[in-house]
Amino acid sequence: MTQTTSQQTWPRPSRHICWLMAALAVAGLAASDALPFLYTNARAPINWTQPQLDDWKVEVQPRSVVPHVELKYHANRTSTETADSDEEFLERLRALRQNHSSARMLWYDAAAGDGLTYPPFVDKALKLFNLKQVAFEIENSVLSKVSCTACKAGAGLLQHYIKSGKTDAELMKMIAQYCTNLSIQSPRVCEGVAQLFGSEVIYVLQRVNLGPDELCSFIIGDGCGDVYNPYHEWEVIFPPVPKPPRLPELPVPLEAAPFFKVLHISDTHYDPHYVEGANADCNEPLCCRLSSGRPASPNAAAGKWGDYRKCDTPKRTVDNMLAHIADTHKDIDYILWTGDLPPHDVWNQTKQENLEIIKETVKQMTEKFPGVPIFPALGNHESAPVNSFPPPYVNQVDISINWLYDELDVQWRRWLPQSVSHTVRRGAFYSVLVRPGFRIISLNMNYCNNKNWWLLLNSTDPATELQWFIYELQSAEFSNEKVHVIGHIPPGHSDCLKVWSRNFYKIISRYESTITAQFYGHTHFDEFEMFYDPHDLTHSNSIAYIGPSVSPYYDLNPGYRIYYVDGDHDTTTRLVIDHESWIMNLKEANLYGYPIWYKLYTARAAYNMKALRPSDWDKLLNDLTDNQELFEIYYKNYWKNSPARPTCDAECKKRMLCDCKSGRSHDRRHFCADVESKIDEGSSKSWKSWFYRGLTNSYSLITSITYLPKYLLGYG
């Protein structure tokens, strides 16, 4: 890796640790000895020790070079549905708009606002840092200077007590007490988070030479300043091979050609402790369990098939979905499974329980889809504690990640060739030749996860994953192979480190003629991300499909995706031809006692797209900016037609479309200026629009008063 000197901003914090930092910050304000570090850069020097990196060589590792999948013959299989005419498309726009769902579930408490309530004395006492706002921002991944200030204060206080000589046990006890006394979470959640995360955070903070400004800029990103940090600046190295000339326009896949039918499942979050009738409206990060207590009213009780509130997926729902898929889609060629299997009880997880969930779900997938190849990717919830993925140089037995990667190698071996074992055990990533000329590369996106505190020690290409990725792509280019990339956290998401995402973006641009699609999960929404040439933002070069979650957590319907991929023939592009999103209406399933899964939409028909090339998605992005009716359809699909979805104003629309356009994290200003200006022009923020809308509304109000004399309205 080569060092650079450009300034950077950094991503957002781990949700639970940020809570603790905020608590520590407020509690520390009363102590005079805690104030200096809040307002000065002076700090005692900490010895920086560069982690000992290993000498792993990507070029000497075995590769998958024999096609791994034997295709089955599916009688009477038809191609995907064709796009409608313009007239039919416009008619569907009107029909979908008129057939919108009710705004809320029967038991949804609209009066609760953001859903976060605290005792009055806490709101008053915490006015300076406004922890209620911090909590809301962390839950919704929209962080401001309020969260930044709380992060800096909490980080400074933790470092202050670490340097004062307090033991790990004393620090973790103090964290739990402050969390409980400030009513940030229930006592058992505070205690669990302190025990699970405390030792890891303390271990890292004892070994980094970073102050609160650098720490929080690294963790939060854009919302916390642009602090230069030479320890976290690096660049990948490309081989001295010229980039192939790009085509003026990618060809449209042939409609009648052979294709692959691909299932995409993500974010199952199976909860083995889900209990129908348990309290779904608890004050903890995960509800709908016996430990959540008794519901205060019938409306607060967990539904049979799941719940729109902070509850994960019951076993019966996972079973029903897989049975439905096996019965409805009998001709699936292979499955993409992009991670997050355990539930959101992050304060109460153990390594053993997470391994049992992994084993159980792998067994379930094997039984439901015998003989169907499955290509998995690792989520951020598979580790215990969540988001904790130490790079290979952290090899102490008690903190190494080998306990997880070794078991993944055993479980994934059911579907993957022996040749990938070395990279799975090293970093949970692999490359498989699926068919002649077609390869799938699965990345461990936790090495870009800014909630992975181990990266504070050294974020330089953890596990040498990106350099290995370049080697695989260059080999594929030499062999005229097309590649699909799968992972969990989308590289443009705010949870991905900016420096990692920036390097990844360059890789996608260099190998745009080789990579024909990307597939991720993590957000739980039904969406996509665009990639452009860094030197020519008018040229779109890749598309990332972000699949919907199975878990309804939270305010969502369960869902999955079906892709149709250009198959084996002489002129194949390996592009996605079309995709469908299928959902189950959770409200109706609980009301009538049985779930019905149905196709919510098909991409090309719903959005009137000629094809699904990057240029077609770029055109759709412009159409969504200009066409409000089309955006409302996208918004409905984004929320998987959830009746609990909120309304979307101009700021919401800007955020969503900027997310679509930003395949590079924490760089919205670079990509989103044109989108935001167009939306502003069409919204009430434009004074002309505001003025004419005001006249129109006033006229409509006057004309609605039927008893006014006609001459007052100018008709006489």
XYZ file of C-alpha atoms in Angstrom:
716
model
C 0.000 0.000 0.000
C 1.172 3.529 -0.664
C 0.581 6.449 1.675
C -1.201 9.625 0.539
C -1.672 12.977 2.195
C -5.158 14.113 1.170
C -7.626 15.039 3.875
C -10.549 12.722 4.537
C -13.757 12.477 6.515
C -14.860 9.297 8.200
C -18.069 7.264 8.780
C -20.624 6.950 11.584
C -20.437 5.199 14.974
C -21.370 1.864 16.398
C -24.878 2.382 17.687
C -24.382 0.917 21.129
C -20.934 2.335 21.827
C -22.107 5.796 20.754
C -24.860 5.512 23.351
C -22.272 4.782 25.996
C -20.029 7.611 24.857
C -22.938 10.031 25.073
C -23.758 8.793 28.555
C -20.181 9.164 29.689
C -20.023 12.632 28.197
C -22.996 13.950 30.132
C -22.002 12.253 33.349
C -18.511 13.676 33.069
C -19.577 17.284 32.714
C -19.959 17.667 36.453
C -16.362 16.683 37.097
C -13.917 19.548 36.693
C -11.062 17.224 35.870
C -13.009 15.932 32.864
C -13.405 19.294 31.153
C -9.936 20.031 29.724
C -9.928 17.269 27.131
C -13.230 18.530 25.714
C -11.787 21.836 24.586
C -8.105 21.289 23.887
C -6.009 19.080 21.674
C -3.429 18.554 24.418
C -3.159 14.928 25.522
C -0.570 12.651 27.027
C 1.392 10.808 24.309
C 0.466 7.207 23.634
C 3.057 4.946 22.084
C 1.925 4.071 18.566
C 2.731 0.504 17.702
C 2.235 -0.522 14.105
C 0.505 -3.945 14.047
C 2.666 -6.729 12.711
C 1.196 -7.538 9.310
C 1.558 -11.023 7.886
C 3.303 -11.955 4.655
C 0.292 -13.590 2.959
C 0.803 -13.689 -0.828
C -2.306 -13.546 -2.983
C -0.602 -14.786 -6.123
C 0.468 -18.144 -4.682
C -2.967 -19.150 -3.352
C -5.060 -21.807 -5.143
C -7.904 -20.530 -7.348
C -11.248 -21.910 -8.463
C -10.702 -22.601 -12.163
C -13.127 -25.478 -12.804
C -16.815 -24.529 -13.376
C -18.598 -25.280 -10.127
C -22.275 -25.370 -11.198
C -23.910 -27.924 -13.455
C -27.091 -26.445 -14.902
C -30.341 -28.391 -14.739
C -32.895 -28.532 -17.525
C -36.179 -26.819 -16.598
C -39.036 -27.820 -18.867
C -41.513 -25.135 -19.979
C -39.427 -22.359 -18.479
C -40.299 -19.012 -20.002
C -38.364 -15.813 -20.213
C -39.073 -12.808 -18.032
C -42.072 -10.649 -18.798
C -41.595 -7.949 -21.425
C -41.953 -4.249 -20.777
C -45.352 -2.648 -21.357
C -46.127 0.007 -23.907
C -45.977 3.630 -22.796
C -49.788 3.773 -22.523
C -49.904 0.647 -20.342
C -47.066 1.980 -18.198
C -48.855 5.309 -17.570
C -52.063 3.453 -16.748
C -50.180 1.367 -14.156
C -48.749 4.543 -12.653
C -52.256 5.867 -12.099
C -53.575 2.535 -10.788
C -50.730 2.066 -8.305
C -51.102 5.605 -7.053
C -54.820 5.157 -6.436
C -54.373 1.741 -4.786
C -52.086 2.906 -1.984
C -52.165 1.190 1.387
C -53.358 2.744 4.626
C -50.809 4.949 6.338
C -50.380 2.951 9.539
C -50.972 -0.429 11.101
C -53.925 -0.767 13.434
C -51.619 -0.916 16.427
C -49.097 1.687 15.230
C -48.895 4.574 17.690
C -48.825 7.619 15.425
C -48.819 9.935 18.426
C -45.459 8.598 19.508
C -43.658 10.658 16.845
C -40.129 9.346 16.586
C -40.933 6.597 19.067
C -38.305 7.721 21.578
C -39.525 8.902 24.971
C -37.532 9.581 28.121
C -38.460 10.676 31.661
C -38.927 14.484 31.896
C -36.003 14.942 34.299
C -33.693 13.171 31.865
C -34.756 15.405 28.965
C -34.125 18.431 31.165
C -30.794 17.244 32.540
C -29.483 16.203 29.142
C -30.489 19.332 27.277
C -26.871 20.230 26.559
C -26.149 17.047 24.608
C -29.755 16.131 23.748
C -29.334 12.353 23.964
C -32.836 11.920 22.612
C -31.722 13.462 19.329
C -28.506 11.431 19.421
C -30.539 8.245 19.855
C -32.848 9.116 16.991
C -29.914 9.987 14.702
C -28.070 6.756 15.481
C -31.176 4.641 14.906
C -31.776 6.314 11.530
C -28.167 6.647 10.302
C -28.487 10.417 9.982
C -25.858 11.957 12.232
C -25.336 15.644 12.986
C -23.017 17.752 15.114
C -25.062 16.747 18.176
C -23.946 13.120 17.842
C -20.429 14.284 16.989
C -20.186 16.353 20.170
C -21.476 13.465 22.283
C -18.983 11.091 20.628
C -16.018 13.397 21.258
C -16.976 13.970 24.861
C -17.541 10.283 25.558
C -14.336 9.216 23.804
C -12.369 11.837 25.698
C -13.800 10.771 29.022
C -13.057 7.102 28.340
C -9.487 7.924 27.375
C -9.169 10.113 30.459
C -10.163 7.269 32.787
C -8.002 4.763 30.879
C -4.948 6.998 31.322
C -5.809 7.558 34.984
C -5.112 3.863 35.583
C -8.598 2.437 36.132
C -8.867 -1.293 35.552
C -10.967 -2.826 32.791
C -13.456 -4.094 35.384
C -13.806 -0.628 36.906
C -14.288 0.969 33.493
C -16.953 -1.532 32.419
C -18.792 -1.144 35.725
C -18.705 2.629 35.348
C -20.049 2.407 31.769
C -22.942 0.182 32.865
C -23.795 2.464 35.800
C -23.846 5.633 33.719
C -25.912 3.953 31.009
C -28.448 2.785 33.614
C -28.556 5.999 35.674
C -29.209 8.091 32.586
C -31.970 5.683 31.482
C -30.339 5.233 28.096
C -31.335 1.575 28.150
C -32.702 -0.933 30.614
C -30.243 -2.089 33.318
C -29.775 -5.518 31.721
C -29.073 -4.020 28.293
C -26.583 -1.557 29.808
C -24.852 -4.349 31.688
C -24.766 -6.626 28.645
C -23.423 -3.962 26.289
C -20.750 -2.931 28.800
C -19.582 -6.520 29.234
C -19.706 -7.460 25.524
C -18.251 -4.301 24.001
C -16.349 -2.718 26.873
C -13.260 -4.909 26.869
C -12.841 -4.608 23.085
C -13.194 -0.808 23.074
C -10.818 -0.439 26.015
C -8.274 -2.753 24.347
C -8.326 -0.644 21.180
C -8.274 2.753 22.907
C -5.261 1.700 24.956
C -3.306 1.088 21.749
C -4.159 3.985 19.429
C -2.546 7.386 19.250
C -5.763 9.194 18.360
C -7.609 11.903 20.236
C -11.401 12.391 20.359
C -11.405 14.492 17.167
C -9.649 11.801 15.129
C -11.604 8.951 16.692
C -15.015 10.447 16.021
C -14.100 11.652 12.546
C -13.075 8.054 11.773
C -16.224 6.562 13.316
C -18.913 9.075 12.321
C -17.577 10.522 9.101
C -19.140 13.523 7.367
C -21.118 14.598 10.413
C -17.965 15.029 12.475
C -15.559 17.204 10.523
C -12.738 16.479 8.116
C -9.848 15.481 10.358
C -6.710 14.311 8.593
C -5.348 11.046 9.954
C -2.145 9.686 8.345
C -2.580 6.289 10.023
C -5.743 5.731 7.959
C -4.666 6.877 4.513
C -3.756 4.189 1.997
C -4.112 3.199 -1.639
C -4.367 -0.182 -3.333
C -1.863 -1.065 -6.052
C -3.031 -1.931 -9.562
C -1.017 -4.155 -11.919
C 0.688 -2.409 -14.863
C -1.964 -3.604 -17.313
C -3.851 -1.054 -19.456
C -7.584 -0.804 -18.890
C -9.493 -2.248 -21.873
C -11.257 0.400 -23.988
C -14.838 0.780 -22.856
C -17.724 0.249 -25.236
C -19.756 3.309 -26.273
C -22.820 1.479 -24.952
C -23.311 -1.978 -23.445
C -25.474 -4.269 -25.589
C -28.985 -5.127 -24.446
C -29.248 -8.834 -23.482
C -31.180 -10.910 -26.001
C -34.758 -11.454 -24.806
C -35.119 -15.062 -26.002
C -31.664 -16.256 -24.937
C -31.010 -18.730 -22.084
C -30.914 -17.209 -18.610
C -30.191 -18.084 -14.978
C -32.925 -17.714 -12.387
C -31.300 -16.530 -9.158
C -32.756 -16.223 -5.657
C -31.409 -13.482 -3.365
C -32.070 -13.806 0.386
C -30.671 -11.318 2.880
C -30.926 -10.240 6.522
C -32.975 -13.145 7.835
C -32.335 -12.196 11.492
C -34.014 -15.359 12.690
C -34.983 -15.022 16.370
C -35.243 -18.401 18.123
C -36.741 -16.658 21.176
C -39.616 -14.896 19.385
C -42.912 -15.497 21.218
C -46.326 -14.712 19.794
C -48.230 -12.463 22.203
C -45.096 -11.150 23.954
C -44.545 -7.434 24.407
C -43.722 -5.872 21.018
C -43.483 -2.357 22.430
C -40.637 -2.722 24.922
C -37.897 -0.194 25.708
C -35.030 -2.364 24.465
C -33.335 -2.786 21.053
C -35.251 -6.048 20.426
C -38.728 -6.991 21.636
C -41.284 -9.801 21.081
C -39.642 -12.165 23.588
C -40.690 -13.535 26.932
C -37.997 -11.361 28.485
C -39.674 -8.298 26.943
C -42.408 -8.542 29.577
C -46.177 -8.612 29.316
C -47.820 -6.335 26.741
C -49.596 -3.327 28.238
C -52.541 -3.809 25.870
C -53.673 -6.232 23.151
C -52.257 -3.859 20.524
C -48.820 -4.173 22.138
C -48.745 -7.967 21.702
C -46.435 -9.567 19.127
C -48.138 -10.975 16.050
C -48.076 -14.624 15.038
C -45.956 -14.089 11.923
C -43.866 -11.140 13.085
C -44.317 -7.493 13.958
C -43.610 -4.093 12.442
C -42.002 -2.865 15.639
C -38.485 -3.745 16.836
C -38.880 -7.490 16.446
C -37.047 -10.010 14.290
C -38.269 -13.009 12.314
C -40.006 -15.940 14.043
C -39.062 -19.439 12.915
C -42.498 -20.143 11.451
C -42.127 -17.171 9.102
C -38.706 -18.296 7.856
C -40.059 -21.835 7.364
C -43.110 -20.563 5.517
C -41.058 -18.310 3.232
C -38.596 -21.043 2.281
C -41.439 -23.505 1.651
C -43.189 -20.922 -0.525
C -39.999 -20.257 -2.507
C -39.301 -23.969 -3.006
C -42.870 -24.487 -4.235
C -43.211 -21.331 -6.358
C -39.714 -21.131 -7.868
C -38.837 -24.713 -8.677
C -36.378 -23.689 -11.385
C -33.838 -21.707 -9.322
C -30.316 -22.167 -10.699
C -28.420 -20.807 -7.693
C -28.901 -18.691 -4.563
C -27.172 -15.541 -3.291
C -27.310 -15.376 0.513
C -25.908 -12.068 1.754
C -25.718 -12.498 5.499
C -27.085 -11.281 8.849
C -28.535 -14.478 10.288
C -28.679 -13.791 14.096
C -31.221 -11.433 15.705
C -30.704 -7.889 17.043
C -30.274 -8.844 20.713
C -26.740 -7.464 20.524
C -26.399 -7.016 24.300
C -27.092 -10.663 25.035
C -25.265 -12.706 22.390
C -22.634 -15.390 22.758
C -20.323 -16.969 20.223
C -21.909 -20.354 20.811
C -25.472 -19.123 20.236
C -24.510 -17.328 17.027
C -22.770 -20.468 15.760
C -25.882 -22.518 16.525
C -28.032 -20.083 14.523
C -25.588 -20.302 11.605
C -25.611 -24.115 11.717
C -29.398 -24.281 11.974
C -30.027 -21.907 9.071
C -27.435 -23.614 6.862
C -29.123 -26.954 7.583
C -32.502 -25.423 6.800
C -31.315 -23.994 3.467
C -29.715 -27.303 2.509
C -32.913 -29.235 3.215
C -35.212 -26.776 1.430
C -33.022 -26.451 -1.669
C -31.267 -29.792 -2.175
C -28.753 -29.731 -4.980
C -29.073 -25.973 -5.545
C -25.718 -24.130 -5.281
C -25.693 -21.405 -2.617
C -23.154 -18.594 -2.537
C -23.078 -16.954 0.914
C -21.583 -13.683 2.141
C -20.827 -12.768 5.751
C -23.015 -10.212 7.560
C -22.040 -7.892 10.399
C -24.310 -9.673 12.914
C -22.669 -13.093 12.673
C -19.907 -12.161 15.128
C -20.271 -11.818 18.899
C -20.138 -9.036 19.795
C -21.772 -7.603 16.698
C -19.460 -5.783 14.233
C -16.345 -7.280 15.844
C -14.103 -8.657 13.087
C -10.411 -8.455 14.061
C -8.026 -8.627 11.071
C -5.631 -11.615 10.882
C -2.833 -9.805 12.738
C -5.048 -9.856 15.873
C -4.387 -13.517 16.579
C -4.594 -13.855 20.363
C -6.820 -16.813 21.166
C -9.300 -14.857 23.295
C -9.934 -12.117 20.698
C -9.179 -13.793 17.344
C -12.038 -14.241 14.863
C -10.918 -17.784 13.954
C -13.801 -19.268 15.971
C -16.211 -17.862 13.345
C -14.234 -18.187 10.109
C -13.244 -21.804 10.788
C -16.880 -22.763 11.327
C -17.988 -20.839 8.229
C -15.491 -22.866 6.204
C -17.056 -26.071 7.537
C -20.638 -24.935 6.885
C -20.055 -23.271 3.516
C -18.149 -26.326 2.275
C -21.570 -27.850 1.487
C -21.779 -25.519 -1.508
C -18.262 -24.216 -2.228
C -15.214 -25.985 -3.716
C -12.239 -26.994 -1.589
C -10.032 -24.383 -3.298
C -11.691 -21.483 -1.428
C -11.019 -22.837 2.069
C -7.808 -20.828 2.550
C -9.440 -17.439 1.919
C -12.593 -18.290 3.903
C -10.485 -19.178 6.951
C -8.308 -16.113 6.471
C -10.986 -13.479 5.959
C -14.383 -15.016 4.992
C -14.029 -14.034 1.311
C -13.721 -16.277 -1.764
C -13.907 -16.536 -5.565
C -15.694 -19.324 -7.469
C -15.885 -20.028 -11.190
C -19.610 -20.736 -11.546
C -19.808 -21.482 -15.262
C -17.260 -21.178 -18.067
C -16.599 -17.454 -18.389
C -18.642 -16.531 -15.297
C -17.305 -16.023 -11.753
C -18.801 -14.977 -8.392
C -16.606 -13.168 -5.854
C -17.876 -12.904 -2.272
C -16.354 -10.115 -0.165
C -16.266 -9.708 3.607
C -17.595 -6.159 3.866
C -16.925 -6.040 7.613
C -13.419 -4.897 6.716
C -15.009 -1.642 5.566
C -17.396 -1.501 8.554
C -16.747 1.665 10.573
C -18.430 0.006 13.564
C -15.632 -2.560 13.554
C -13.455 -0.931 16.218
C -10.493 -3.152 15.396
C -9.934 -1.092 12.256
C -8.850 1.811 14.463
C -5.624 -0.128 15.049
C -4.916 -0.258 11.336
C -7.451 0.114 8.529
C -4.974 -0.540 5.696
C -6.649 -3.156 3.490
C -7.545 -5.569 6.318
C -6.712 -9.209 5.519
C -5.279 -7.958 2.183
C -8.804 -8.447 0.848
C -8.863 -5.648 -1.743
C -5.435 -6.544 -3.119
C -6.644 -10.148 -3.449
C -9.814 -8.786 -5.110
C -7.702 -6.954 -7.704
C -5.706 -10.122 -8.369
C -8.904 -12.127 -8.928
C -10.351 -9.464 -11.233
C -7.150 -9.173 -13.242
C -7.036 -12.957 -13.647
C -10.689 -12.888 -14.729
C -9.930 -10.143 -17.250
C -7.089 -12.186 -18.709
C -9.450 -15.197 -18.976
C -12.336 -13.190 -20.505
C -14.543 -13.979 -17.513
C -17.432 -11.823 -16.297
C -17.795 -11.356 -12.544
C -20.653 -10.826 -10.106
C -19.656 -9.396 -6.725
C -21.648 -10.205 -3.578
C -21.322 -8.863 -0.031
C -23.328 -7.570 2.884
C -22.733 -3.845 3.561
C -23.113 -1.788 0.361
C -19.835 0.054 -0.339
C -21.599 3.410 -0.654
C -23.423 3.091 2.675
C -22.449 5.357 5.563
C -21.441 2.237 7.541
C -18.483 1.745 5.142
C -15.159 3.466 5.860
C -14.484 6.260 3.409
C -10.907 5.223 2.648
C -11.970 1.606 1.979
C -14.936 2.709 -0.124
C -12.760 5.125 -2.110
C -10.329 2.322 -3.015
C -13.180 -0.049 -3.855
C -14.699 2.584 -6.150
C -11.427 2.810 -8.077
C -11.360 -0.982 -8.441
C -14.891 -1.040 -9.864
C -13.958 1.674 -12.363
C -10.774 -0.112 -13.469
C -12.575 -3.441 -14.021
C -15.905 -2.123 -15.297
C -15.685 -4.365 -18.371
C -15.327 -7.438 -16.110
C -17.789 -6.726 -13.261
C -21.346 -6.890 -14.612
C -23.338 -6.716 -11.352
C -23.017 -6.353 -7.573
C -25.385 -7.662 -4.871
C -25.676 -6.569 -1.218
C -28.085 -6.419 1.733
C -27.759 -4.759 5.174
C -30.115 -1.787 4.758
C -33.288 -3.949 4.912
C -34.780 -1.756 2.149
C -35.386 -2.502 -1.542
C -32.950 -0.190 -3.353
C -29.840 0.203 -5.547
C -26.523 2.073 -5.742
C -24.842 3.618 -8.787
C -21.150 3.738 -9.711
C -19.563 6.231 -12.102
C -16.176 6.858 -13.676
C -14.345 8.960 -11.032
C -13.036 11.201 -13.829
C -16.305 11.383 -15.790
C -19.473 11.398 -13.704
C -21.588 11.293 -16.853
C -20.418 7.710 -17.438
C -22.172 5.132 -15.233
C -20.100 1.957 -15.058
C -21.704 -0.384 -12.500
C -24.876 -1.094 -10.562
C -25.220 -2.537 -7.058
C -28.502 -4.301 -6.297
C -29.467 -4.000 -2.617
C -31.912 -6.758 -1.767
C -34.791 -6.489 0.737
C -34.587 -8.087 4.164
C -36.514 -11.130 5.314
C -36.725 -9.527 8.760
C -39.460 -6.920 9.266
C -37.127 -4.998 11.611
C -38.509 -2.466 11.633
C -41.691 -1.046 10.020
C -41.146 -3.358 7.014
C -42.745 -6.318 5.306
C -40.597 -9.463 4.855
C -39.266 -9.898 1.332
C -36.817 -11.534 -1.096
C -35.609 -11.030 -4.674
C -35.513 -13.052 -7.885
C -33.012 -12.099 -10.601
C -32.911 -13.218 -14.220
C -29.283 -13.219 -15.398
C -28.080 -13.510 -18.987
C -27.121 -17.196 -19.273
C -24.908 -19.497 -21.300
C -24.814 -18.526 -24.985
C -22.319 -17.136 -27.472
C -23.199 -13.448 -27.012
C -23.962 -13.482 -23.288
C -23.411 -10.263 -21.336
C -23.906 -11.796 -17.855
C -25.965 -8.698 -17.054
C -29.123 -8.887 -14.963
C -31.994 -9.025 -17.460
C -34.713 -8.232 -14.924
C -35.556 -8.696 -11.268
C -38.649 -9.233 -9.141
C -39.275 -8.402 -5.486
C -41.623 -10.658 -3.544
C -43.135 -9.769 -0.167
C -45.565 -10.930 2.482
C -48.071 -8.436 3.918
C -47.352 -8.844 7.612
C -50.425 -6.922 8.724
C -52.761 -9.190 6.763
C -50.890 -12.347 7.797
C -51.387 -11.528 11.476
C -54.980 -10.421 10.913
C -56.090 -13.524 8.976
C -53.704 -16.046 10.505
C -51.841 -17.071 7.363
C -49.223 -15.354 5.172
C -49.587 -14.865 1.426
C -46.416 -14.163 -0.538
C -46.823 -12.233 -3.776
C -44.774 -10.419 -6.399
C -44.691 -6.735 -5.488
C -43.138 -5.536 -8.737
C -40.849 -6.358 -11.641
C -38.142 -3.747 -12.209
C -38.397 -3.167 -15.961
C -42.188 -3.091 -16.000
C -42.569 -0.966 -12.852
C -40.030 1.650 -13.952
C -40.459 1.371 -17.745
C -36.806 0.455 -18.286
C -35.438 -0.726 -21.632
C -32.862 -2.928 -19.871
C -30.971 -3.044 -16.557
C -27.601 -1.762 -17.703
C -25.850 0.899 -15.588
C -26.919 3.545 -18.135
C -30.559 2.452 -17.755
C -30.373 2.778 -13.973
C -28.765 6.197 -14.367
C -31.672 7.243 -16.586
C -34.101 5.911 -13.987
C -32.365 7.994 -11.342
C -32.966 11.121 -13.427
C -36.582 10.079 -14.011
C -37.120 9.563 -10.280
C -35.794 13.069 -9.675
C -38.141 14.676 -12.191
C -41.238 12.439 -12.054
C -43.000 12.523 -8.676
C -45.486 9.798 -9.624
C -42.655 7.452 -10.537
C -40.809 8.328 -7.325
C -43.880 7.452 -5.271
C -43.883 3.992 -6.842
C -40.179 3.614 -6.066
C -40.797 4.810 -2.501
C -43.566 2.246 -2.044
C -41.290 -0.540 -3.312
C -38.364 0.755 -1.244
C -40.467 0.201 1.902
C -41.775 -3.121 0.531
C -45.311 -1.685 0.548
C -45.286 -1.420 4.329
C -48.396 0.212 5.822
C -46.112 1.665 8.524
C -43.975 3.651 6.083
C -43.778 7.376 6.827
C -44.453 10.159 4.370
C -41.512 11.391 2.286
C -40.866 15.132 1.918
C -38.272 16.873 -0.240
C -35.447 16.220 2.248
C -36.386 12.534 2.392
C -36.423 12.348 -1.412
C -32.990 13.981 -1.632
C -31.546 11.565 0.908
C -32.960 8.508 -0.865
C -31.853 9.500 -4.366
C -28.441 10.590 -3.126
C -28.090 7.142 -1.546
C -28.830 5.681 -4.985
C -26.235 7.855 -6.689
C -23.453 7.454 -4.106
C -21.607 4.188 -4.580
C -18.721 5.852 -2.738
C -19.436 6.467 0.946
C -19.275 9.833 2.709
C -18.961 11.785 -0.519
C -22.491 13.047 -1.070
C -21.378 16.567 -1.959
C -19.417 15.134 -4.882
C -22.336 13.169 -6.340
C -25.577 14.753 -5.212
C -25.468 18.468 -6.047
C -27.428 18.098 -9.300
C -30.035 15.775 -7.761
C -30.560 18.066 -4.765
C -30.850 21.206 -6.898
C -33.467 19.586 -9.146
C -35.527 18.463 -6.165
C -35.250 21.903 -4.573
C -36.435 23.500 -7.801
C -39.534 21.331 -7.771
C -40.242 21.604 -4.049
C -41.611 24.322 -1.819
C -38.041 25.538 -1.266
C -38.213 27.173 -4.699
C -39.887 30.560 -4.165
C -41.594 30.457 -7.570
C -43.021 27.014 -6.885
C -44.053 28.115 -3.424
C -45.731 31.262 -4.778
C -47.732 29.547 -7.509
C -48.716 26.668 -5.227
C -49.953 29.205 -2.725
C -52.090 30.917 -5.364
C -53.438 27.570 -6.555
C -54.282 26.386 -3.045
C -55.949 29.694 -2.187
C -58.026 29.593 -5.356
C -59.028 25.980 -4.699
C -60.092 26.905 -1.169
C -62.215 29.823 -2.363
C -63.879 27.836 -5.146
C -64.705 25.064 -2.693
C -66.968 27.447 -0.773
C -70.030 26.957 -2.952
C -72.224 29.568 -1.321
C -70.056 32.575 -2.363
C -71.772 34.770 -4.972
C -70.549 34.092 -8.495
C -69.563 37.699 -9.101
C -67.025 37.439 -6.269
C -65.325 34.686 -8.205
C -65.314 36.700 -11.431
C -68.030 34.644 -13.107
C -70.728 37.354 -13.135
